Short mmCIF file of C-alpha atoms and ligand atoms in Angstrom, two decimals:
data_model
loop_
_atom_site.label_atom_id
_atom_site.label_comp_id
_atom_site.label_asym_id
_atom_site.label_seq_id
_atom_site.Cartn_x
_atom_site.Cartn_y
_atom_site.Cartn_z
CA MET A 1 -19.83 -13.77 -7.51
CA PRO A 2 -17.49 -11.44 -6.13
CA ILE A 3 -18.11 -8.33 -6.14
CA LEU A 4 -14.97 -5.94 -7.54
CA LEU A 5 -15.67 -2.15 -8.08
CA LEU A 6 -13.10 -0.58 -9.75
CA LEU A 7 -12.47 3.68 -8.94
CA ASP A 8 -10.58 4.96 -11.25
CA GLY A 9 -10.03 7.88 -10.05
CA ASP A 10 -7.81 10.56 -12.04
CA GLY A 11 -5.01 11.13 -14.12
CA ILE A 12 -3.40 8.18 -14.76
CA GLY A 13 -5.32 6.28 -12.93
CA PRO A 14 -8.03 5.27 -15.82
CA GLU A 15 -4.84 4.14 -17.73
CA VAL A 16 -3.17 1.77 -15.70
CA ASN A 17 -7.26 0.78 -14.47
CA ALA A 18 -7.27 -0.27 -18.06
CA GLN A 19 -5.04 -2.32 -17.63
CA VAL A 20 -6.98 -4.30 -14.39
CA ARG A 21 -9.64 -4.87 -16.24
CA ARG A 22 -7.99 -6.89 -18.71
CA LEU A 23 -7.27 -9.20 -16.29
CA ILE A 24 -10.56 -10.01 -15.05
CA GLY A 25 -10.63 -11.66 -18.73
CA TRP A 26 -8.08 -12.60 -17.65
CA ALA A 27 -8.91 -14.23 -14.57
CA ALA A 28 -12.69 -15.36 -15.89
CA GLY A 29 -10.83 -17.60 -18.47
CA HIS A 30 -9.13 -19.16 -15.71
CA GLY A 31 -13.21 -19.65 -13.93
CA LEU A 32 -13.32 -16.97 -11.47
CA THR A 33 -15.87 -14.82 -12.53
CA PHE A 34 -17.42 -11.41 -10.84
CA GLU A 35 -19.34 -8.49 -9.97
CA SER A 36 -17.63 -5.37 -12.30
CA GLN A 37 -19.05 -1.91 -11.14
CA HIS A 38 -18.00 1.19 -11.54
CA ALA A 39 -18.28 4.28 -10.12
CA ARG A 40 -15.82 8.11 -9.74
CA ILE A 41 -13.92 8.92 -7.02
CA GLY A 42 -11.13 11.95 -7.02
CA GLY A 43 -10.85 15.35 -9.20
CA ALA A 44 -14.22 13.06 -10.83
CA ALA A 45 -16.51 12.91 -8.87
CA ILE A 46 -15.78 16.79 -7.68
CA ASP A 47 -16.63 17.66 -10.70
CA ALA A 48 -19.49 15.00 -11.93
CA GLU A 49 -20.93 14.61 -8.81
CA GLY A 50 -19.33 17.51 -6.47
CA ALA A 51 -18.24 15.54 -3.77
CA PRO A 52 -14.35 13.83 -4.36
CA VAL A 53 -16.65 10.67 -2.98
CA SER A 54 -20.47 10.49 -2.49
CA ASP A 55 -22.53 8.71 -0.42
CA ALA A 56 -23.41 5.94 -2.84
CA THR A 57 -20.43 4.98 -3.86
CA VAL A 58 -19.27 4.67 -0.95
CA ALA A 59 -22.56 1.51 0.15
CA LEU A 60 -21.40 0.02 -3.16
CA ALA A 61 -17.96 -0.23 -1.58
CA ALA A 62 -19.10 -1.23 1.35
CA LYS A 63 -21.22 -4.65 -0.17
CA ALA A 64 -17.60 -4.88 -2.18
CA ASP A 65 -15.13 -7.56 -1.91
CA ALA A 66 -12.27 -5.81 -3.80
CA ILE A 67 -11.71 -2.28 -4.49
CA LEU A 68 -9.69 -1.73 -7.17
CA PHE A 69 -8.04 2.15 -6.52
CA GLY A 70 -6.24 3.94 -9.52
CA ALA A 71 -4.94 7.03 -8.53
CA VAL A 72 -6.49 10.76 -7.40
CA GLY A 73 -5.72 13.88 -7.28
CA GLY A 74 -4.47 16.50 -10.44
CA PRO A 75 -3.08 20.99 -10.85
CA LYS A 76 -7.20 21.55 -11.72
CA TRP A 77 -8.70 20.39 -7.72
CA GLU A 78 -5.28 21.87 -5.99
CA LYS A 79 -6.32 24.61 -4.96
CA LEU A 80 -9.42 24.06 -3.13
CA PRO A 81 -9.96 23.60 0.64
CA ARG A 82 -8.25 20.17 2.75
CA ALA A 83 -11.18 19.21 3.04
CA GLN A 84 -12.73 18.76 -0.98
CA ARG A 85 -9.70 17.83 -1.74
CA PRO A 86 -9.46 14.46 -3.76
CA GLU A 87 -7.56 13.26 -1.84
CA GLN A 88 -10.21 13.00 1.03
CA GLY A 89 -12.18 10.54 -1.20
CA LEU A 90 -9.63 7.55 -0.19
CA LEU A 91 -9.81 9.01 3.03
CA ARG A 92 -13.16 8.23 3.81
CA LEU A 93 -13.03 5.27 2.23
CA ARG A 94 -10.64 4.03 5.27
CA ARG A 95 -12.43 5.12 7.79
CA GLU A 96 -15.99 4.14 7.01
CA LEU A 97 -15.00 1.07 5.45
CA GLY A 98 -12.44 0.11 8.75
CA LEU A 99 -9.37 -0.69 6.69
CA PHE A 100 -6.59 -0.84 9.83
CA ALA A 101 -4.39 -2.96 7.79
CA ASN A 102 -2.26 -1.11 5.55
CA LEU A 103 -0.10 -3.85 3.44
CA ARG A 104 2.78 -3.15 1.57
CA PRO A 105 5.35 -5.33 -0.31
CA ALA A 106 9.05 -4.25 -1.70
CA ARG A 107 10.71 -6.49 -3.62
CA VAL A 108 13.80 -6.05 -5.33
CA TRP A 109 12.95 -7.86 -9.40
CA PRO A 110 15.08 -10.18 -10.92
CA GLY A 111 16.47 -7.79 -13.85
CA LEU A 112 16.03 -5.04 -11.65
CA GLU A 113 18.66 -4.84 -9.20
CA ASP A 114 19.81 -1.73 -11.57
CA VAL A 115 17.24 0.50 -10.53
CA SER A 116 18.15 -0.16 -5.76
CA PRO A 117 20.63 2.23 -4.99
CA LEU A 118 22.56 -0.73 -2.97
CA ARG A 119 24.10 -2.43 -5.25
CA PRO A 120 23.10 -5.61 -6.45
CA GLU A 121 24.55 -7.96 -3.54
CA ARG A 122 23.31 -6.51 -0.85
CA ALA A 123 19.74 -5.85 -2.29
CA GLY A 124 18.85 -8.69 -4.71
CA ASP A 125 16.89 -11.27 -3.94
CA THR A 126 14.47 -8.36 -0.53
CA ASP A 127 11.36 -9.48 -0.84
CA LEU A 128 9.46 -8.31 2.42
CA ILE A 129 6.16 -6.62 3.13
CA PHE A 130 5.09 -4.42 5.65
CA VAL A 131 2.21 -4.57 8.17
CA ARG A 132 1.16 -1.14 8.37
CA GLU A 133 -1.88 0.16 11.07
CA LEU A 134 -3.86 2.85 9.33
CA THR A 135 -6.91 3.93 11.10
CA GLY A 136 -5.06 4.26 14.54
CA GLY A 137 -2.00 6.50 16.49
CA VAL A 138 -0.66 9.66 15.45
CA TYR A 139 -2.54 10.81 12.71
CA PHE A 140 -5.94 10.08 14.89
CA GLY A 141 -5.35 10.60 18.13
CA GLU A 142 -6.88 13.09 20.32
CA PRO A 143 -6.11 15.37 21.71
CA ARG A 144 -4.13 17.38 19.25
CA GLY A 145 -4.21 21.10 17.73
CA GLN A 146 -2.11 24.12 17.81
CA SER A 147 -2.83 26.52 19.97
CA GLY A 148 -0.63 30.16 21.03
CA THR A 149 0.82 33.12 18.64
CA ALA A 150 4.17 33.71 17.90
CA PRO A 151 6.43 33.55 19.64
CA GLU A 152 4.90 31.01 22.09
CA ARG A 153 3.00 28.37 19.68
CA ARG A 154 2.86 25.37 20.25
CA ALA A 155 1.00 22.24 18.24
CA LEU A 156 0.27 19.01 19.69
CA ASP A 157 0.01 15.66 18.63
CA THR A 158 -1.29 12.67 20.29
CA GLN A 159 -0.11 8.63 20.08
CA ALA A 160 -2.96 6.66 21.02
CA TYR A 161 -3.05 2.12 20.27
CA SER A 162 -5.59 0.47 22.93
CA GLU A 163 -4.98 -3.53 23.04
CA ALA A 164 -7.64 -3.95 20.60
CA GLU A 165 -6.02 -2.12 18.41
CA ILE A 166 -2.61 -3.76 18.44
CA ALA A 167 -4.13 -6.79 18.71
CA ARG A 168 -6.06 -6.78 15.19
CA VAL A 169 -2.96 -5.65 12.88
CA ALA A 170 -1.34 -7.95 14.62
CA HIS A 171 -3.12 -10.89 14.03
CA ALA A 172 -3.16 -9.48 10.32
CA GLY A 173 0.76 -9.00 10.46
CA PHE A 174 0.79 -13.27 11.27
CA ARG A 175 -1.73 -14.61 9.22
CA LEU A 176 -0.10 -12.88 6.68
CA ALA A 177 3.23 -14.21 8.00
CA ARG A 178 2.28 -17.96 7.79
CA GLY A 179 1.90 -17.75 4.22
CA ARG A 180 4.81 -16.75 3.44
CA ARG A 181 8.44 -17.19 5.50
CA ARG A 182 7.08 -17.33 8.37
CA HIS A 183 8.82 -14.54 10.20
CA LEU A 184 7.87 -11.57 11.40
CA THR A 185 9.82 -8.00 12.65
CA SER A 186 7.50 -6.03 15.09
CA VAL A 187 8.44 -2.23 15.10
CA GLU A 188 8.51 0.32 17.92
CA LYS A 189 10.52 2.44 19.86
CA ALA A 190 9.60 0.53 23.20
CA ASN A 191 12.90 1.85 24.65
CA VAL A 192 11.43 5.61 25.25
CA MET A 193 7.69 5.70 24.04
CA GLU A 194 4.56 4.11 26.93
CA THR A 195 2.81 3.47 22.90
CA GLY A 196 5.60 0.72 21.78
CA GLN A 197 5.05 -0.81 25.31
CA LEU A 198 2.12 -2.08 25.45
CA TRP A 199 2.88 -3.38 21.90
CA ARG A 200 5.41 -5.22 22.60
CA ALA A 201 3.67 -6.70 25.07
CA VAL A 202 0.62 -6.91 22.83
CA VAL A 203 1.72 -8.50 19.86
CA THR A 204 4.57 -11.10 21.64
CA GLU A 205 0.45 -12.39 22.96
CA VAL A 206 -0.55 -12.99 19.80
CA ALA A 207 2.67 -14.25 19.00
CA ALA A 208 1.80 -17.35 21.05
CA SER A 209 -1.24 -17.69 18.78
CA TYR A 210 0.71 -18.12 16.31
CA PRO A 211 3.99 -21.29 17.22
CA ASP A 212 4.52 -21.80 14.19
CA VAL A 213 6.04 -17.54 13.14
CA THR A 214 9.69 -17.09 14.48
CA LEU A 215 8.98 -13.51 15.96
CA ALA A 216 11.87 -10.48 16.45
CA HIS A 217 11.27 -6.83 17.70
CA MET A 218 13.56 -4.01 16.17
CA PHE A 219 13.09 -0.21 16.81
CA ALA A 220 12.14 1.62 14.49
CA ASP A 221 15.59 3.65 14.15
CA ASN A 222 16.90 0.12 14.30
CA CYS A 223 14.92 -0.58 11.29
CA ALA A 224 15.70 1.97 9.02
CA PHE A 225 18.69 0.75 9.41
CA GLN A 226 18.73 -2.43 8.91
CA LEU A 227 16.46 -1.52 5.62
CA VAL A 228 19.62 -0.27 4.39
CA ARG A 229 22.06 -2.15 5.99
CA ALA A 230 20.59 -5.76 4.87
CA PRO A 231 17.49 -5.72 3.85
CA THR A 232 16.62 -9.45 2.43
CA GLN A 233 17.04 -10.38 6.49
CA PHE A 234 13.25 -9.26 5.85
CA ASP A 235 10.10 -10.98 5.95
CA VAL A 236 6.96 -9.68 7.34
CA ILE A 237 7.20 -6.41 9.41
CA LEU A 238 4.69 -5.51 11.57
CA THR A 239 4.27 -1.93 12.97
CA ASP A 240 2.12 1.46 13.80
CA ASN A 241 1.09 4.30 11.87
CA LEU A 242 3.63 6.74 11.94
CA PHE A 243 6.68 4.66 11.71
CA GLY A 244 4.57 2.26 8.89
CA ASP A 245 4.17 5.55 6.52
CA LEU A 246 8.30 6.41 6.45
CA LEU A 247 9.78 2.98 7.00
CA SER A 248 7.53 1.97 3.70
CA ASP A 249 8.41 4.16 2.22
CA LEU A 250 12.74 3.66 2.95
CA ALA A 251 11.92 0.24 1.74
CA GLY A 252 10.14 1.36 -1.12
CA GLY A 253 13.31 3.43 -1.71
CA VAL A 254 15.66 -0.10 -1.26
CA ALA A 255 13.16 -1.50 -4.35
CA GLY A 256 14.63 1.55 -6.64
CA SER A 257 10.76 2.69 -7.04
CA LEU A 258 7.76 3.66 -5.53
CA GLY A 259 6.36 3.62 -9.14
CA LEU A 260 5.72 0.42 -9.12
CA LEU A 261 4.73 -0.55 -5.47
CA PRO A 262 1.35 -2.15 -5.03
CA SER A 263 -0.37 -2.25 -1.62
CA ALA A 264 -3.64 -2.66 -0.11
CA ALA A 265 -5.27 -1.96 2.89
CA LEU A 266 -7.38 -4.37 4.82
CA GLY A 267 -10.43 -4.24 7.58
CA GLU A 268 -11.75 -7.15 9.76
CA GLY A 269 -15.47 -8.06 7.30
CA PRO A 270 -17.89 -10.78 8.81
CA GLU A 271 -18.02 -14.33 8.47
CA GLY A 272 -14.06 -14.17 7.56
CA ARG A 273 -14.92 -12.02 4.76
CA THR A 274 -11.88 -8.59 4.02
CA PRO A 275 -13.05 -6.26 2.24
CA GLY A 276 -10.57 -4.59 0.80
CA LEU A 277 -8.48 -1.85 -1.44
CA TYR A 278 -6.28 -2.23 -3.42
CA GLU A 279 -3.90 1.03 -4.86
CA PRO A 280 -0.42 1.31 -6.66
CA VAL A 281 1.64 3.71 -3.95
CA HIS A 282 1.95 6.22 -7.08
CA GLY A 283 -0.07 8.59 -7.49
CA SER A 284 -1.94 10.52 -11.14
CA ALA A 285 1.21 10.78 -12.68
CA PRO A 286 -1.06 14.38 -14.34
CA ASP A 287 2.04 15.08 -16.04
CA ILE A 288 2.25 12.45 -18.47
CA ALA A 289 -1.36 10.99 -18.61
CA GLY A 290 -2.95 11.23 -21.61
CA THR A 291 0.71 9.78 -23.08
CA GLY A 292 1.34 6.39 -23.68
CA ARG A 293 3.20 6.00 -20.27
CA ALA A 294 1.86 5.04 -17.28
CA ASN A 295 2.90 2.16 -16.08
CA PRO A 296 0.89 -0.56 -14.84
CA VAL A 297 2.21 -2.87 -12.65
CA ALA A 298 1.93 -0.79 -9.85
CA ALA A 299 -2.08 -1.44 -10.43
CA ILE A 300 -1.73 -4.60 -11.69
CA LEU A 301 0.56 -6.10 -8.96
CA SER A 302 -2.51 -4.67 -7.18
CA PHE A 303 -4.58 -7.14 -8.00
CA ALA A 304 -2.68 -10.30 -7.59
CA MET A 305 -3.19 -8.82 -3.95
CA ALA A 306 -7.09 -8.42 -4.74
CA LEU A 307 -7.18 -12.25 -6.06
CA ARG A 308 -4.64 -13.81 -2.71
CA HIS A 309 -6.02 -11.62 -0.04
CA SER A 310 -9.87 -10.64 -0.76
CA LEU A 311 -10.81 -12.48 -3.90
CA GLY A 312 -9.48 -16.48 -2.70
CA ALA A 313 -7.60 -17.04 -5.25
CA PRO A 314 -3.98 -17.64 -4.85
CA ALA A 315 -2.97 -19.45 -8.03
CA LEU A 316 -4.20 -16.48 -10.09
CA ALA A 317 -2.45 -14.21 -7.85
CA ASP A 318 0.69 -16.46 -7.37
CA ALA A 319 0.67 -16.99 -11.89
CA LEU A 320 0.39 -12.96 -11.79
CA GLU A 321 3.38 -12.17 -10.10
CA ALA A 322 5.63 -14.81 -12.28
CA ALA A 323 3.69 -13.27 -15.12
CA THR A 324 5.14 -9.38 -13.48
CA GLY A 325 8.23 -11.73 -12.43
CA ARG A 326 9.11 -13.19 -16.03
CA ALA A 327 8.10 -9.66 -18.28
CA LEU A 328 10.68 -7.43 -16.10
CA ALA A 329 12.97 -9.57 -16.32
CA ALA A 330 12.79 -9.85 -20.12
CA GLY A 331 13.29 -6.05 -20.09
CA ALA A 332 9.55 -4.33 -20.00
CA ARG A 333 9.93 -1.55 -18.60
CA ALA A 334 9.05 2.41 -18.49
CA ARG A 335 10.88 5.51 -17.64
CA PRO A 336 12.43 5.34 -14.16
CA LEU A 337 9.86 6.89 -11.58
CA GLY A 338 10.32 9.54 -8.59
CA GLY A 339 8.41 9.45 -5.96
CA ARG A 340 5.66 11.79 -5.04
CA GLY A 341 6.62 15.06 -5.24
CA MET A 342 10.87 14.36 -5.83
CA GLY A 343 10.60 15.75 -9.15
CA GLN A 344 13.49 13.43 -10.40
CA PRO A 345 14.44 14.49 -14.19
CA HIS A 346 13.69 10.87 -15.22
CA ARG A 347 16.75 9.44 -17.32
CA GLN A 348 15.71 7.68 -19.98
CA CYS A 349 12.95 6.29 -21.63
CA HIS A 350 11.44 2.90 -22.88
CA PRO A 351 8.34 1.97 -24.91
CA ILE A 352 5.95 -0.26 -22.36
CA TRP A 353 4.72 -3.33 -23.27
CA TRP A 354 3.00 -5.76 -21.36
CA PRO A 355 1.95 -9.47 -22.10
CA SER A 356 -1.01 -11.46 -21.09
CA PRO A 357 0.18 -13.84 -18.03
CA SER A 358 0.34 -16.80 -19.18
CA TYR A 359 -0.94 -19.35 -16.48
P1 NAD B 401 2.81 10.58 -8.65
O1 NAD B 401 2.94 9.62 -8.59
O2 NAD B 401 1.60 11.41 -9.81
O3 NAD B 401 4.36 11.66 -10.00
C1 NAD B 401 4.98 11.51 -9.66
C2 NAD B 401 6.66 11.74 -10.52
O4 NAD B 401 6.01 10.07 -10.78
C3 NAD B 401 5.75 11.91 -12.08
O5 NAD B 401 7.16 12.19 -12.63
C4 NAD B 401 4.38 10.89 -12.56
O6 NAD B 401 5.11 10.78 -14.12
C5 NAD B 401 5.91 9.73 -12.41
N1 NAD B 401 4.77 8.19 -12.48
C6 NAD B 401 3.70 7.88 -11.48
N2 NAD B 401 3.64 6.57 -11.64
C7 NAD B 401 3.94 6.83 -12.82
C8 NAD B 401 3.10 5.51 -13.63
N3 NAD B 401 2.74 4.63 -12.78
N4 NAD B 401 4.41 5.60 -14.31
C9 NAD B 401 5.07 6.67 -14.95
N5 NAD B 401 5.47 7.24 -14.14
C10 NAD B 401 5.25 7.84 -12.84
O7 NAD B 401 3.20 11.68 -7.45
P2 NAD B 401 3.21 13.19 -7.40
O8 NAD B 401 3.15 14.01 -9.24
O9 NAD B 401 3.57 14.59 -5.97
O10 NAD B 401 1.62 14.16 -7.67
C11 NAD B 401 0.54 13.98 -8.63
C12 NAD B 401 -0.48 13.90 -8.08
O11 NAD B 401 -0.78 13.09 -7.27
C13 NAD B 401 -1.40 15.15 -7.16
O12 NAD B 401 -2.28 15.84 -7.33
C14 NAD B 401 -0.85 14.41 -5.71
O13 NAD B 401 -1.89 14.78 -4.68
C15 NAD B 401 -1.71 12.78 -6.03
N6 NAD B 401 -1.22 11.53 -5.18
C16 NAD B 401 -2.23 10.88 -5.10
C17 NAD B 401 -2.69 9.43 -4.80
C18 NAD B 401 -3.27 8.10 -4.29
O14 NAD B 401 -4.31 8.94 -5.54
N7 NAD B 401 -3.11 7.57 -3.13
C19 NAD B 401 -0.91 9.68 -3.96
C20 NAD B 401 0.16 10.12 -4.01
C21 NAD B 401 0.08 11.75 -5.03
#
């Protein structure tokens, strides 16, 4: 029986994961039963266990098939030193579970075209997914650091990729494309970066194993332009850690709201098992926690991704996404969401309702 680990976290994390618990019951009604486990993470774990994630929780996560993560953080823990803060729990899990492929879909849902800042005829059918390399590149490369004193201070980061790191995330991208519209755009800066040249060469080699998927190469700056000019041209976008960080947020902006977006972080498990950590892109929203206004769509769509990518239930994933689409098209809305730290004023508030998906 597949093992699900629920890590609710802080703020609205427990509220959005409460809807995921309902869906676990729904899946059981359709013949898919799980062993569900629960553990603390983030601020809740700091308060109760003295660390943002305990060794015991990491051990549970390593045995799980899918981890349903809510959100972490809040004002209570903001003054802690960086190494002890709530988000370190998430970073430790990603690192220790080897979750190297970050899947970030961006979709303009029918009925929500008005949420996109782009004209509906330009963005209306946007349905793309990023595969971002998550454990390498400039966020982890060595050497790094700062030296010197003013006025001669220097700072150094290193962008480094091995062939193996590129190949494994490229395989993840091509496998994903096979289940979609079979088009993959590989994004780098091969014109000015050594890692970009290696990236392009390795992705081209991996593509030979997927003749049914068309491959296009694109420079990252052009990709930013094309995401705004013509986002419907994209299906799967494969890119490195830094470009993926920036461009997937841009695509979230095209979709209109970071708050509706799910995500997955996948690794390479033994015997074909793909352990995954699934989480909404939004944070813990301390400003609305406890008010009943948390929008659960991103958490629900994250559960759909878990059904598809880790739990071997693509039909249930399709049903859940279709139910989400029907609910949104029928007018189910929360208030418009800002991005992380964007501090945007909210234009209006709508009551939230969430019907059970039908199958
Ligand atoms: P945020 O995403 O939590 O909130 C931004 C704005 O969007 C807020 O006004 C919030 O009320 C709203 N919002 C977010 N999700 C919503 C939802 N599901 N329904 C309705 N409204 C929603 O970003 P922030 O304010 O920059 O950060 C708040 C805390 O979350 C911080 O402690 C930050 O470190 C943390 N954070 C955690 C994660 C994570 O756990 N993966 C990601 C980003 C930020």
